[in-house]
Short mmCIF file of C-alpha atoms and ligand atoms in Angstrom, two decimals:
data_model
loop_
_atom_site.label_atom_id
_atom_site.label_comp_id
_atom_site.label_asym_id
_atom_site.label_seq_id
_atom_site.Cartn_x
_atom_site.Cartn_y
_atom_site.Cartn_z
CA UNK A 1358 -0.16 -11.03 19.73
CA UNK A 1359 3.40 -9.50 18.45
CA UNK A 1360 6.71 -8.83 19.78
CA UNK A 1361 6.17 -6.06 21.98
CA UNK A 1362 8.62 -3.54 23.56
CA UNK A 1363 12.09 -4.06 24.59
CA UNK A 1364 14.56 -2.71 21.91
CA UNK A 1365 13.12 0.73 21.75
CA UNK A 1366 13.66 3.35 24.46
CA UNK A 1367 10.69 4.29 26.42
CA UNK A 1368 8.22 2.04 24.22
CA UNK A 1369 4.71 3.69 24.18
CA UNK A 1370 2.20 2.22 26.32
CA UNK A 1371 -1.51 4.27 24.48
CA UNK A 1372 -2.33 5.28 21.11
CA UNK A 1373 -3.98 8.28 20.71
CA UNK A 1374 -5.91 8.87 17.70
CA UNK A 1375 -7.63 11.70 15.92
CA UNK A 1376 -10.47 11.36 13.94
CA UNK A 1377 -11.11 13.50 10.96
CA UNK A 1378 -8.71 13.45 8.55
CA UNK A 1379 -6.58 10.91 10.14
CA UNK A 1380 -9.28 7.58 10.88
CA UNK A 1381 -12.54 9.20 8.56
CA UNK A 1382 -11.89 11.11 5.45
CA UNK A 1383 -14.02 13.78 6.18
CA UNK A 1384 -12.13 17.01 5.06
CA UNK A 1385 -13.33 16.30 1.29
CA UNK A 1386 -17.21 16.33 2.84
CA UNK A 1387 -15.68 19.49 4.65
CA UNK A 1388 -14.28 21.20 2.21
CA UNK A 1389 -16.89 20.90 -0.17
CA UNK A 1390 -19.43 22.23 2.00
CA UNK A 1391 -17.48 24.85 3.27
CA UNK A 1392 -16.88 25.84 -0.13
CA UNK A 1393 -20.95 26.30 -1.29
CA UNK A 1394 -20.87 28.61 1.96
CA UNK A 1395 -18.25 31.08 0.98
CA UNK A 1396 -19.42 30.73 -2.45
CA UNK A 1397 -22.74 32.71 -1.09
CA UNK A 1398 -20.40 35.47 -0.63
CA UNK A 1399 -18.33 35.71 -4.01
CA UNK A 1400 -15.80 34.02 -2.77
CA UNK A 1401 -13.38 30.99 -3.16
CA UNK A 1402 -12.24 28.88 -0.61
CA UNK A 1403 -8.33 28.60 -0.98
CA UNK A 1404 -6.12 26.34 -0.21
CA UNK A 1405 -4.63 29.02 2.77
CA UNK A 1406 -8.21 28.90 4.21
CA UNK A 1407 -7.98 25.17 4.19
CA UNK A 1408 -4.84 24.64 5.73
CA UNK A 1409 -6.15 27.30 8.70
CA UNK A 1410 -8.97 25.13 9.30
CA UNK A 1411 -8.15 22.20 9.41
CA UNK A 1412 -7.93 20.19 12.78
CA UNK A 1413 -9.70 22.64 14.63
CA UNK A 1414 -12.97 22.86 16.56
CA UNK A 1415 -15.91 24.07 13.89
CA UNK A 1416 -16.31 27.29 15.30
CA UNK A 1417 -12.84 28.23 15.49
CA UNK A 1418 -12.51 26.28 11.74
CA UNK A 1419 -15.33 29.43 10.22
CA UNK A 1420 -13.35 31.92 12.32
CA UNK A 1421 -9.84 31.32 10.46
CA UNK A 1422 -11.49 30.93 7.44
CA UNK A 1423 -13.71 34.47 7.58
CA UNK A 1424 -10.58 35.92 8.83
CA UNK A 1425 -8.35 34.70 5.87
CA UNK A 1426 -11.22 35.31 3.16
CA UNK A 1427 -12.22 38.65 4.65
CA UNK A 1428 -15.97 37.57 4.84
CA UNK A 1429 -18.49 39.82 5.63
CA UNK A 1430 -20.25 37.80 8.56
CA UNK A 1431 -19.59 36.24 12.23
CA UNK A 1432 -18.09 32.83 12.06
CA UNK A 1433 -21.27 31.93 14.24
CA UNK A 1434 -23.13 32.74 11.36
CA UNK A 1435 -21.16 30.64 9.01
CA UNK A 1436 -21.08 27.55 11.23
CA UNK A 1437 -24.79 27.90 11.46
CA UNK A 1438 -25.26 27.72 7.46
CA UNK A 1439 -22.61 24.43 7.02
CA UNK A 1440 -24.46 22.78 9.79
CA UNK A 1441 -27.50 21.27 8.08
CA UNK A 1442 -25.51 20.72 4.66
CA UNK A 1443 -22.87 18.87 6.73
CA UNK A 1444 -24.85 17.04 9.12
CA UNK A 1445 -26.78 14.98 6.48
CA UNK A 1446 -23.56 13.93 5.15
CA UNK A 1447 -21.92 13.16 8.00
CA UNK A 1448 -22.54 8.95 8.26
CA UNK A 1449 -21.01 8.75 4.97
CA UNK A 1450 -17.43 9.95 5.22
CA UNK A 1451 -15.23 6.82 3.92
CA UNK A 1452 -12.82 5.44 6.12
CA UNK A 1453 -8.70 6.45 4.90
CA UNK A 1454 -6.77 3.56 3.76
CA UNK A 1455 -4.73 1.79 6.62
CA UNK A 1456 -7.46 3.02 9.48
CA UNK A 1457 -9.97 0.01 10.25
CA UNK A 1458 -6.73 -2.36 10.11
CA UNK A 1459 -4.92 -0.31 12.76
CA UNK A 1460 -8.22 -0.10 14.93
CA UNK A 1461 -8.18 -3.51 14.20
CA UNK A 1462 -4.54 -4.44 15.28
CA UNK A 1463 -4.72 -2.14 18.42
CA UNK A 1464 -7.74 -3.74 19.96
CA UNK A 1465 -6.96 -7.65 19.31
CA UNK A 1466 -3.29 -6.74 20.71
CA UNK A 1467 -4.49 -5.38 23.94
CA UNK A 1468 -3.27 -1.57 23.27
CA UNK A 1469 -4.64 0.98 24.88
CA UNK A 1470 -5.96 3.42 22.56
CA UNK A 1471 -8.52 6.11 22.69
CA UNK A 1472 -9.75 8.63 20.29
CA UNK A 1473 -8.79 12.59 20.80
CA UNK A 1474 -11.03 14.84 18.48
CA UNK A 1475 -12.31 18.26 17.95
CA UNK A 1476 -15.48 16.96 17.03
CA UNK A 1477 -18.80 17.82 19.58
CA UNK A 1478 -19.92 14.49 20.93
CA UNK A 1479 -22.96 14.77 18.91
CA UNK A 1480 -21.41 15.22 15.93
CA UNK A 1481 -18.90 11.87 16.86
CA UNK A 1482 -22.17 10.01 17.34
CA UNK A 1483 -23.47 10.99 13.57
CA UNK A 1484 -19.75 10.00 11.81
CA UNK A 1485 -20.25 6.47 13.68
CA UNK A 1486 -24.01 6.16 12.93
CA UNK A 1487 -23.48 3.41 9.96
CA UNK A 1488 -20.33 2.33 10.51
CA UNK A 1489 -20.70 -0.55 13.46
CA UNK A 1490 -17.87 -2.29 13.60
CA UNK A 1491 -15.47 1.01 13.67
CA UNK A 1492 -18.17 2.84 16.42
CA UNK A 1493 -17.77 -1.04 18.68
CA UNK A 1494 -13.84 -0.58 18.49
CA UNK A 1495 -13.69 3.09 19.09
CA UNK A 1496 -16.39 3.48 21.36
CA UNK A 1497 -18.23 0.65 22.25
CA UNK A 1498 -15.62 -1.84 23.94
CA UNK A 1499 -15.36 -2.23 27.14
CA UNK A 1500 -13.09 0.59 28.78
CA UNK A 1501 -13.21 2.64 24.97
CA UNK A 1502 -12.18 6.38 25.83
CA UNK A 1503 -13.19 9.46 23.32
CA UNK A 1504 -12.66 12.97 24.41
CA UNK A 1505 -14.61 15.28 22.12
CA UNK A 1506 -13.72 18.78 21.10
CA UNK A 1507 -17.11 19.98 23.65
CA UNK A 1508 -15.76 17.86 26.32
CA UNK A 1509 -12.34 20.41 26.90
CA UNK A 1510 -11.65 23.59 27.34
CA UNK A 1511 -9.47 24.51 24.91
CA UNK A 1512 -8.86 23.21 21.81
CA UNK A 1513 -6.60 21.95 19.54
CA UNK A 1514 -3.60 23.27 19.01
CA UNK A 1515 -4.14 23.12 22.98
CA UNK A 1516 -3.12 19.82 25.07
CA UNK A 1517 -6.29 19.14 26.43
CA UNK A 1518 -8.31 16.73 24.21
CA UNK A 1519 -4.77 15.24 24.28
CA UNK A 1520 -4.08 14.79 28.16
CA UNK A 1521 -7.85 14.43 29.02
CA UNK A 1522 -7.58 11.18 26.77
CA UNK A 1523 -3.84 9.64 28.19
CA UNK A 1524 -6.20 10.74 32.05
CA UNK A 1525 -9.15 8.57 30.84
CA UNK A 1526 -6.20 5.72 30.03
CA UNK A 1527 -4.54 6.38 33.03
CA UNK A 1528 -1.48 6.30 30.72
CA UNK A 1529 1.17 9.26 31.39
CA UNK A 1530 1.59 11.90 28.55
CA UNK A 1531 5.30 10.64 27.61
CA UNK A 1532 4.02 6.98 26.71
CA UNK A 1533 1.79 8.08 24.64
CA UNK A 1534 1.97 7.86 20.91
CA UNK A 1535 -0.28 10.58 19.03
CA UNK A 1536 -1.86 9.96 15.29
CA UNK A 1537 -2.78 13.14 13.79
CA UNK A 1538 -3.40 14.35 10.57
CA UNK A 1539 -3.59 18.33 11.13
CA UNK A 1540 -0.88 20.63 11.98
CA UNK A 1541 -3.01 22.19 14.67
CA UNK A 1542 -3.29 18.35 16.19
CA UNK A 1543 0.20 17.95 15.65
CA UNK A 1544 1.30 21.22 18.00
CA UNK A 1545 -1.52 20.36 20.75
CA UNK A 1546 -0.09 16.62 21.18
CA UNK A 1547 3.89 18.03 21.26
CA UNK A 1548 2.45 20.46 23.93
CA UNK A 1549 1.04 17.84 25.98
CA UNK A 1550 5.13 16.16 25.79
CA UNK A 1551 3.45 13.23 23.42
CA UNK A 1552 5.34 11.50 20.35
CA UNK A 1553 3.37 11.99 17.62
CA UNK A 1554 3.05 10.54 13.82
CA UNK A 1555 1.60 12.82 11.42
CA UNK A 1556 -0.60 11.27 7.76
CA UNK A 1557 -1.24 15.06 6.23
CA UNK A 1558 -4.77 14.67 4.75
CA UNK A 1559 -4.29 17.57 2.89
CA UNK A 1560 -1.59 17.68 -0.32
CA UNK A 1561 1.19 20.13 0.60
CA UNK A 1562 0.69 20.39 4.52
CA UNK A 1563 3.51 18.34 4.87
CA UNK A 1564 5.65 20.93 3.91
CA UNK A 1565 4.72 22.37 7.30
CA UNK A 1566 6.80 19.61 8.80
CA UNK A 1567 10.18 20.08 7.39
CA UNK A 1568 13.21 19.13 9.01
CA UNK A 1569 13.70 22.63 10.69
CA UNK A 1570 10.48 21.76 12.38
CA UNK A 1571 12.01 21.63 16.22
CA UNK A 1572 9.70 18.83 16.69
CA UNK A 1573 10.90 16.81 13.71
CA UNK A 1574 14.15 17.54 14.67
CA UNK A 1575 13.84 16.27 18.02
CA UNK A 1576 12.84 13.36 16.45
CA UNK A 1577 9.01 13.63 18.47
CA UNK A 1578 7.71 14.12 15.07
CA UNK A 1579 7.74 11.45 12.44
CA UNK A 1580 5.81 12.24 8.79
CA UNK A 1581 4.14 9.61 7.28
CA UNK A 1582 2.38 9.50 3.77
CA UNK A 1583 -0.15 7.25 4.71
CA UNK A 1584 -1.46 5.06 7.93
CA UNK A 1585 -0.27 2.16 5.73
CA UNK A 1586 3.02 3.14 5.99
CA UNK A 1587 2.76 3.27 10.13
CA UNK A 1588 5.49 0.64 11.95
CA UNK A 1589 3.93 0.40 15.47
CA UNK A 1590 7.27 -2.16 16.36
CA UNK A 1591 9.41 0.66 15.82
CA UNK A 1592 7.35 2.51 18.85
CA UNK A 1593 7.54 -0.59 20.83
CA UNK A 1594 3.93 -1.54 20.11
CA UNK A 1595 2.97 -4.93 18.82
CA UNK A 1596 3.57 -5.23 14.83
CA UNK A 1597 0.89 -6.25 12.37
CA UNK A 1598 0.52 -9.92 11.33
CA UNK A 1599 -1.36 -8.99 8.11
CA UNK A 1600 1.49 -8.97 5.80
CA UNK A 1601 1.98 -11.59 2.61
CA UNK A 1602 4.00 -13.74 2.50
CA UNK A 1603 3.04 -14.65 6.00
CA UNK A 1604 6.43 -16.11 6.89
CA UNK A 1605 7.95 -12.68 6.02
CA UNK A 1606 9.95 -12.30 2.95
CA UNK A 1607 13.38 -10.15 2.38
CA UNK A 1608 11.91 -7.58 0.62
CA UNK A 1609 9.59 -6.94 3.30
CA UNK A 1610 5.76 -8.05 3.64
CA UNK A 1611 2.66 -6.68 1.36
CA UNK A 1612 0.03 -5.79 3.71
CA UNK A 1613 -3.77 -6.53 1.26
CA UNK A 1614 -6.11 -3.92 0.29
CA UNK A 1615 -9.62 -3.87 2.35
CA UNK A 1616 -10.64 -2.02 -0.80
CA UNK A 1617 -8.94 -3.35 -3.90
CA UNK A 1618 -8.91 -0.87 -6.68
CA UNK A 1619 -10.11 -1.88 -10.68
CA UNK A 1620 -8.45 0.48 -12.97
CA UNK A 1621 -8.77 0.46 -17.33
CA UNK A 1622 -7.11 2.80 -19.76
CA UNK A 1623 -4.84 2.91 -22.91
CA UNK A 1624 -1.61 1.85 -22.90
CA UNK A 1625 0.23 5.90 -23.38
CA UNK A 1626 3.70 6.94 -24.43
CA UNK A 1627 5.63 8.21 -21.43
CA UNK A 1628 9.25 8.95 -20.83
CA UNK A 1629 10.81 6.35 -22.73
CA UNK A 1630 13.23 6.52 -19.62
CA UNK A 1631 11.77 3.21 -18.18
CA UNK A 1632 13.63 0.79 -20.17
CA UNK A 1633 16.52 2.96 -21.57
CA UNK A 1634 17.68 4.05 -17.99
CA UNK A 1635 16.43 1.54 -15.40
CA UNK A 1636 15.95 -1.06 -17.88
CA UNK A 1637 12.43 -1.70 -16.40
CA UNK A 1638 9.82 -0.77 -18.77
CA UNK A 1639 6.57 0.81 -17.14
CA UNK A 1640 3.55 0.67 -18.67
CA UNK A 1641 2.28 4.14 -18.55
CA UNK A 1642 -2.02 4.40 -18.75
CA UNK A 1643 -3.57 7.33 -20.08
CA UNK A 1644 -4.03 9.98 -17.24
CA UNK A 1645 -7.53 10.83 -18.37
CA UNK A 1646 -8.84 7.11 -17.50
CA UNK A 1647 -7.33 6.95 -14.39
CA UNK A 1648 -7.39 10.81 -13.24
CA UNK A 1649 -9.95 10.34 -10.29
CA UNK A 1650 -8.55 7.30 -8.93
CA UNK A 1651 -4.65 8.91 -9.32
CA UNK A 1652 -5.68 12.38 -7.31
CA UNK A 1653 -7.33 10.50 -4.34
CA UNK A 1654 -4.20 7.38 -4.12
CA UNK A 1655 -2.05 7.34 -1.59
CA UNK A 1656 1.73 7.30 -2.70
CA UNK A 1657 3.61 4.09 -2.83
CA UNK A 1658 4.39 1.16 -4.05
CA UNK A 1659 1.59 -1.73 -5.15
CA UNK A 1660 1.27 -5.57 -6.02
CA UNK A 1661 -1.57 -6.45 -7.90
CA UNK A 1662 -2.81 -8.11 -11.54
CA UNK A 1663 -2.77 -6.70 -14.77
CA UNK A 1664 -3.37 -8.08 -18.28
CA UNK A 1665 -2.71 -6.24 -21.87
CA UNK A 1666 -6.08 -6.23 -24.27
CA UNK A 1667 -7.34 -9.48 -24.54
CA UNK A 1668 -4.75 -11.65 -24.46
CA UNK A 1669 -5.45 -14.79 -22.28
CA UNK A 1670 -2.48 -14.07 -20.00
CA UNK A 1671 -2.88 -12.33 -16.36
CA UNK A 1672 0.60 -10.95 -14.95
CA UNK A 1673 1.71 -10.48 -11.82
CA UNK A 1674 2.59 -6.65 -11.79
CA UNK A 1675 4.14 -4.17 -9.47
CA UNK A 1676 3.46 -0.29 -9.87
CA UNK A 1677 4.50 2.92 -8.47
CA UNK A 1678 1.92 5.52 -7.98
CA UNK A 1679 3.28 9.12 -7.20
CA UNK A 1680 5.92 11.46 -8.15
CA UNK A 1681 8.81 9.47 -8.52
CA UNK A 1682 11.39 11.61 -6.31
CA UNK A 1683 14.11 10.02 -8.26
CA UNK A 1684 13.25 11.80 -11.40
CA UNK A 1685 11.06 14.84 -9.28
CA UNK A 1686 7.77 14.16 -11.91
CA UNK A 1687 6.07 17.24 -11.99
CA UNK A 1688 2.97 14.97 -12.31
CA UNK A 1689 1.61 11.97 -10.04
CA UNK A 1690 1.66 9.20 -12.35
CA UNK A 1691 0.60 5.71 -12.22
CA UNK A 1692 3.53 3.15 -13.34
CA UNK A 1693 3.10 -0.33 -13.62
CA UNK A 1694 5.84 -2.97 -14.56
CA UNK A 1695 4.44 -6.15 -15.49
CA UNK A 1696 6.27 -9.10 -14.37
CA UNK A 1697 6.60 -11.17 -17.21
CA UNK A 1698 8.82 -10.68 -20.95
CA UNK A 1699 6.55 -9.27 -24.18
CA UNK A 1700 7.95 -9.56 -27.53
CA UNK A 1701 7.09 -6.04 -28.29
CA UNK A 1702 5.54 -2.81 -26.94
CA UNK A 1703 1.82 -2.79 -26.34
CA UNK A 1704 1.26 1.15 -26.96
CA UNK A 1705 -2.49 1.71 -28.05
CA UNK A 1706 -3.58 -1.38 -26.00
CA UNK A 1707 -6.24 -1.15 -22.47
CA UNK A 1708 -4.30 -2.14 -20.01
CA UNK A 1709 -6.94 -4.38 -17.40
CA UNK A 1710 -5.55 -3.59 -13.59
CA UNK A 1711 -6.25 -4.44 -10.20
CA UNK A 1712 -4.61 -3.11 -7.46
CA UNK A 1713 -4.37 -5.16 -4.08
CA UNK A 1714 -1.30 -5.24 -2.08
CA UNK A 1715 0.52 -2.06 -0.64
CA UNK A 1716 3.66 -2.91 -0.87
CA UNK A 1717 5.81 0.53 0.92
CA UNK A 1718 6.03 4.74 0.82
CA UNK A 1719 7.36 5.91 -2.19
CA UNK A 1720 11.35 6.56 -1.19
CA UNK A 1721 13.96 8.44 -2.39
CA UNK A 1722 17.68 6.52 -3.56
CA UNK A 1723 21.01 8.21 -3.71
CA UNK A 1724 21.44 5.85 -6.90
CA UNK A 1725 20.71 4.85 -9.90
CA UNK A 1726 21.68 1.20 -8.60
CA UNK A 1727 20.17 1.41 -5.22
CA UNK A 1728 16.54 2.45 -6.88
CA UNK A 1729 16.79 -0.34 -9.27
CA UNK A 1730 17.97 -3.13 -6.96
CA UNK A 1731 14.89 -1.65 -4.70
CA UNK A 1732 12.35 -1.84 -7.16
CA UNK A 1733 13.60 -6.00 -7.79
CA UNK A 1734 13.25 -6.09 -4.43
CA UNK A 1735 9.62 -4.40 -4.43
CA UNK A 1736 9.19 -6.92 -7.39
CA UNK A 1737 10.46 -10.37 -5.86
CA UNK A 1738 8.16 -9.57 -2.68
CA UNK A 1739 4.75 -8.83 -4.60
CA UNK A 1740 5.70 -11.72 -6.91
CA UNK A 1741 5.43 -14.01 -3.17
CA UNK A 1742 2.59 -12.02 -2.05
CA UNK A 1743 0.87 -12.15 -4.99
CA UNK A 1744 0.97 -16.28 -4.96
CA UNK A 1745 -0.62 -16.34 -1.26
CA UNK A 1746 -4.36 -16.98 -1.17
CA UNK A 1747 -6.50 -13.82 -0.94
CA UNK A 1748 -4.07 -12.04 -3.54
CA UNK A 1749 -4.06 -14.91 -5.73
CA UNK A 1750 -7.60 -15.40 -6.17
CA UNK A 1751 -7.79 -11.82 -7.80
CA UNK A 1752 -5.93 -13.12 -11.08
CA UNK A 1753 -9.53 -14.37 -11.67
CA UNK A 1754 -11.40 -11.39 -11.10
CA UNK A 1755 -14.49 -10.68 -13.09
CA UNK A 1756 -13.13 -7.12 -13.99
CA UNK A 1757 -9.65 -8.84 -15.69
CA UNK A 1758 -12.14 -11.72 -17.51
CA UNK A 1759 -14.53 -9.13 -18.76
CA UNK A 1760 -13.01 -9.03 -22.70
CA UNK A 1761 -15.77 -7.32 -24.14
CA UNK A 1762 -14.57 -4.46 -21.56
CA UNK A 1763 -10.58 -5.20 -22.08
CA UNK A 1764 -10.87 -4.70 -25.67
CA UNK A 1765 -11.55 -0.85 -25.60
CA UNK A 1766 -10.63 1.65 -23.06
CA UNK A 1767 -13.22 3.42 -22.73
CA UNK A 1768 -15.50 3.95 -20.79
CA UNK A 1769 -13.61 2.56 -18.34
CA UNK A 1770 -14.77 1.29 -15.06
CA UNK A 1771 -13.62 2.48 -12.06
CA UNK A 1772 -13.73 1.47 -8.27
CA UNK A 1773 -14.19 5.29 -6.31
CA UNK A 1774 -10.18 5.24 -4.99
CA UNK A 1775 -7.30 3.68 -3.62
CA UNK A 1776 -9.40 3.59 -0.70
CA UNK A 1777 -9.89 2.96 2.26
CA UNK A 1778 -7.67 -0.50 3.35
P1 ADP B 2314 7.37 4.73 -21.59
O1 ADP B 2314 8.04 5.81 -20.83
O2 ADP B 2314 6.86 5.13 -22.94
O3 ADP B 2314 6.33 4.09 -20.73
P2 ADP B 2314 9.17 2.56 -20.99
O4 ADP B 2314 10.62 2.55 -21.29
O5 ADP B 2314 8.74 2.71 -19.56
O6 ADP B 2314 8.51 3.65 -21.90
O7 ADP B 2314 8.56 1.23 -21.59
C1 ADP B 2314 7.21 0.95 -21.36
C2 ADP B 2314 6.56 0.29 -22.55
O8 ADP B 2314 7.21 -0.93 -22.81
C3 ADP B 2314 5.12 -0.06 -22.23
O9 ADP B 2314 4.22 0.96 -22.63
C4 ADP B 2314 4.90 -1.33 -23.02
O10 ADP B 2314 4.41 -1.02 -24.30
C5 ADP B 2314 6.28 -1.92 -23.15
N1 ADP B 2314 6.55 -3.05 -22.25
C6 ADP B 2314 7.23 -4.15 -22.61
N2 ADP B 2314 7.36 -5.01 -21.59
C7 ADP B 2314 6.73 -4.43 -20.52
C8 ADP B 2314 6.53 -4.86 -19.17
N3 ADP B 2314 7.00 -6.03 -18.73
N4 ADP B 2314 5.87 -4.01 -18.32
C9 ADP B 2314 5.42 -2.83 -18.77
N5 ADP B 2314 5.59 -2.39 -20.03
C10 ADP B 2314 6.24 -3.18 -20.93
MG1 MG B 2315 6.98 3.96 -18.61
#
């Protein structure tokens, strides 16, 4: 149990959580199918269409999206030709990085949480079908509340999935904390007079949440870039205990990867700015070997193991995977700086990585100095975390002792993300 309430004003007493998108990555599954539909018709399904749909019930979803594409039939129609493509798909949407462990954290700390979806009931029953231990948490424990989008009137950007939920908790609407991934979610839970914290599922909707948002600016509205990055102590709720080192460290705490991610490329020329300006060389990879793994990560900051060709040594590392707002990249990148001193560059060399710890949100710095004494910081912390037990026994992973595999860079192996935690 953690340190619960007492230094926050009116500490939240219920979670409420949405489901696609935010707990189950199905909007990939979603938009793929979605897009074989239109593509029937001639057309393409943009990213406007996208953005309309998401967080909505499926029949309203078809009915933004034949509205914004101008499609010749009903949105009845529509939902009736996704249906069967979707619904043999359904048990096998992954679950988004940081979801099980807040599940997880909520039910062994005694908060009351409940699920708030537009999903039909039947539909909630298929996305659970193979996933027991996240169906026991979310549905199956004793007093477990889901409202489903065919158990309300209206729904989302409505309230009512939203207060029919805080009813089943007996909780009022203004203790409860909202976790949403959709703008539409977002509006309905501000309507109902919730707090809410929004993990965009979909690149770019978070521009939708700027600060002239009066939401954001009320401060009911917090942006997150991932549930990893979630602080339930700063809502008054019990914090997580997962972090390494376990006695807490300065530089914060590294929470472990559920799903550690095994990455191999070339060693690639980047900006040069690395050393010359920060005076902390990053090891750019080549962006072909790790371009599937780079479009589905999360932003942040990551501890994990890395070693250079086939030299015996494995390195502690620390990397940076996203735009670097310091220098506004045009490109997401993946950085890593290897904590140890080399002789001389290693350009042309596979570069052996695996990715365990999540060690913060990428972050902005109003300095030169600030960003560098940050990224020690980030350094000194994964260098602790990295010593603790589960981290530590990754320096001898199979997929860093493999030589034959370290020697050449392709093809290179891949786990399928920076996945679910
Ligand atoms: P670039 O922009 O080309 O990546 P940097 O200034 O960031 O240049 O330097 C990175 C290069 O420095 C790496 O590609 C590698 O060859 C070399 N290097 C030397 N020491 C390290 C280290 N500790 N971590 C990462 N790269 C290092
Ligand atoms: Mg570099």
């Amino acid at each position: 149990m953690g340190q619960t309430a007492g230094e926050v004003d009116n500490p939240v007493k219920a979670v409420l959580l949405d489901l696609d998108g935010l707990i189950l990555d199905t909007e990939s599954l979603c938009v793929e199918v979605a897009r074989s539909v239109v593509e029937r018709y001639g057309k393409d399904l943009t990213l406007e269409a996208q953005r309309a749909a998401l967080g909505k019930r499926p029949l309203e979803c078809w009915a933004s999206v034949a509205e914004i594409l101008a499609l010749p039939v009903p949105a009845e129609q529509l939902l009736a030709e996704s249906e069967p493509l979707l619904a043999a798909r359904w048990a096998d949407a992954p679950l988004l990085p940081g979801a099980l462990r807040l599940v997880r954290h909520l039910a062994a700390s005694g908060v009351p949480f409940a699920v708030a979806t537009s999903t039909p009931r039947a539909t909630f029953n298929s996305k659970m079908s193979r996933k027991p231990e996240l169906r026991q948490l979310l549905a199956e424990r004793p007093g477990a509340v889901v409202v489903c989008g065919d158990e309300v009137t209206n729904g989302k950007p409505h309230p009512d999935v939203f207060l029919a939920a805080a009813a089943g908790l007996g909780v009022p609407a203004a203790q409860c904390l909202v976790l949403e991934d959709a703008p539409s979610g977002a509006a309905g839970a501000t309507s109902a007079g919730m707090r809410v914290v929004v993990v965009p599922s979909l690149v770019g909707v978070g521009a939708e949440f700027g600060p002239a948002d009066p939401a954001a600016a009320s401060g009911l509205l917090q942006l997150l870039p991932s549930l990893l990055a979630f602080c339930p102590e700063s809502y008054g709720l019990p914090r997580f205990h997962d972090t390494l080192p376990p006695a807490g460290h300065p530089g914060g705490g590294v929470i472990p990867m559920d799903r550690v991610v095994r990455l191999r490329g070339e060693v690639v020329k980047g900006f040069g700015r690395g050393s010359k300006e920060l005076g902390i060389p990053t090891a750019n990879v080549c962006p072909a070997a790790v371009a599937k793994h780079l479009a589905e990560a999360v932003t942040g900051i990551y501890a994990g193991w890395a070693r250079v060709g086939q030299r015996p040594e494995i390195h502690k590392t620390v990397l940076s995977i996203g735009w670097n707002p310091f220098f506004a990249n045009k490109e997401k990148t993946l950085e890593p700086w290897i904590l140890a001193d080399f002789d001389q560059p290693f350009y042309g060399e596979t570069l052996s990585l695996v990715i365990c710890g999540y060690v913060r949100p990428e972050a902005n710095f109003s300095s030169l100095e600030d960003l560098v004494a940050r990224i020690h910081a980030d350094a000194d912390v994964s260098r602790a975390a990295l010593d603790c037990p589960p981290l530590a026994a990754l320096a001898a992973d199979p997929f860093l002792l493999d030589l034959e595999a370290s020697g050449s860079a392709a093809p290179s192996r891949q786990s399928s993300g920076l996945g679910p935690a």
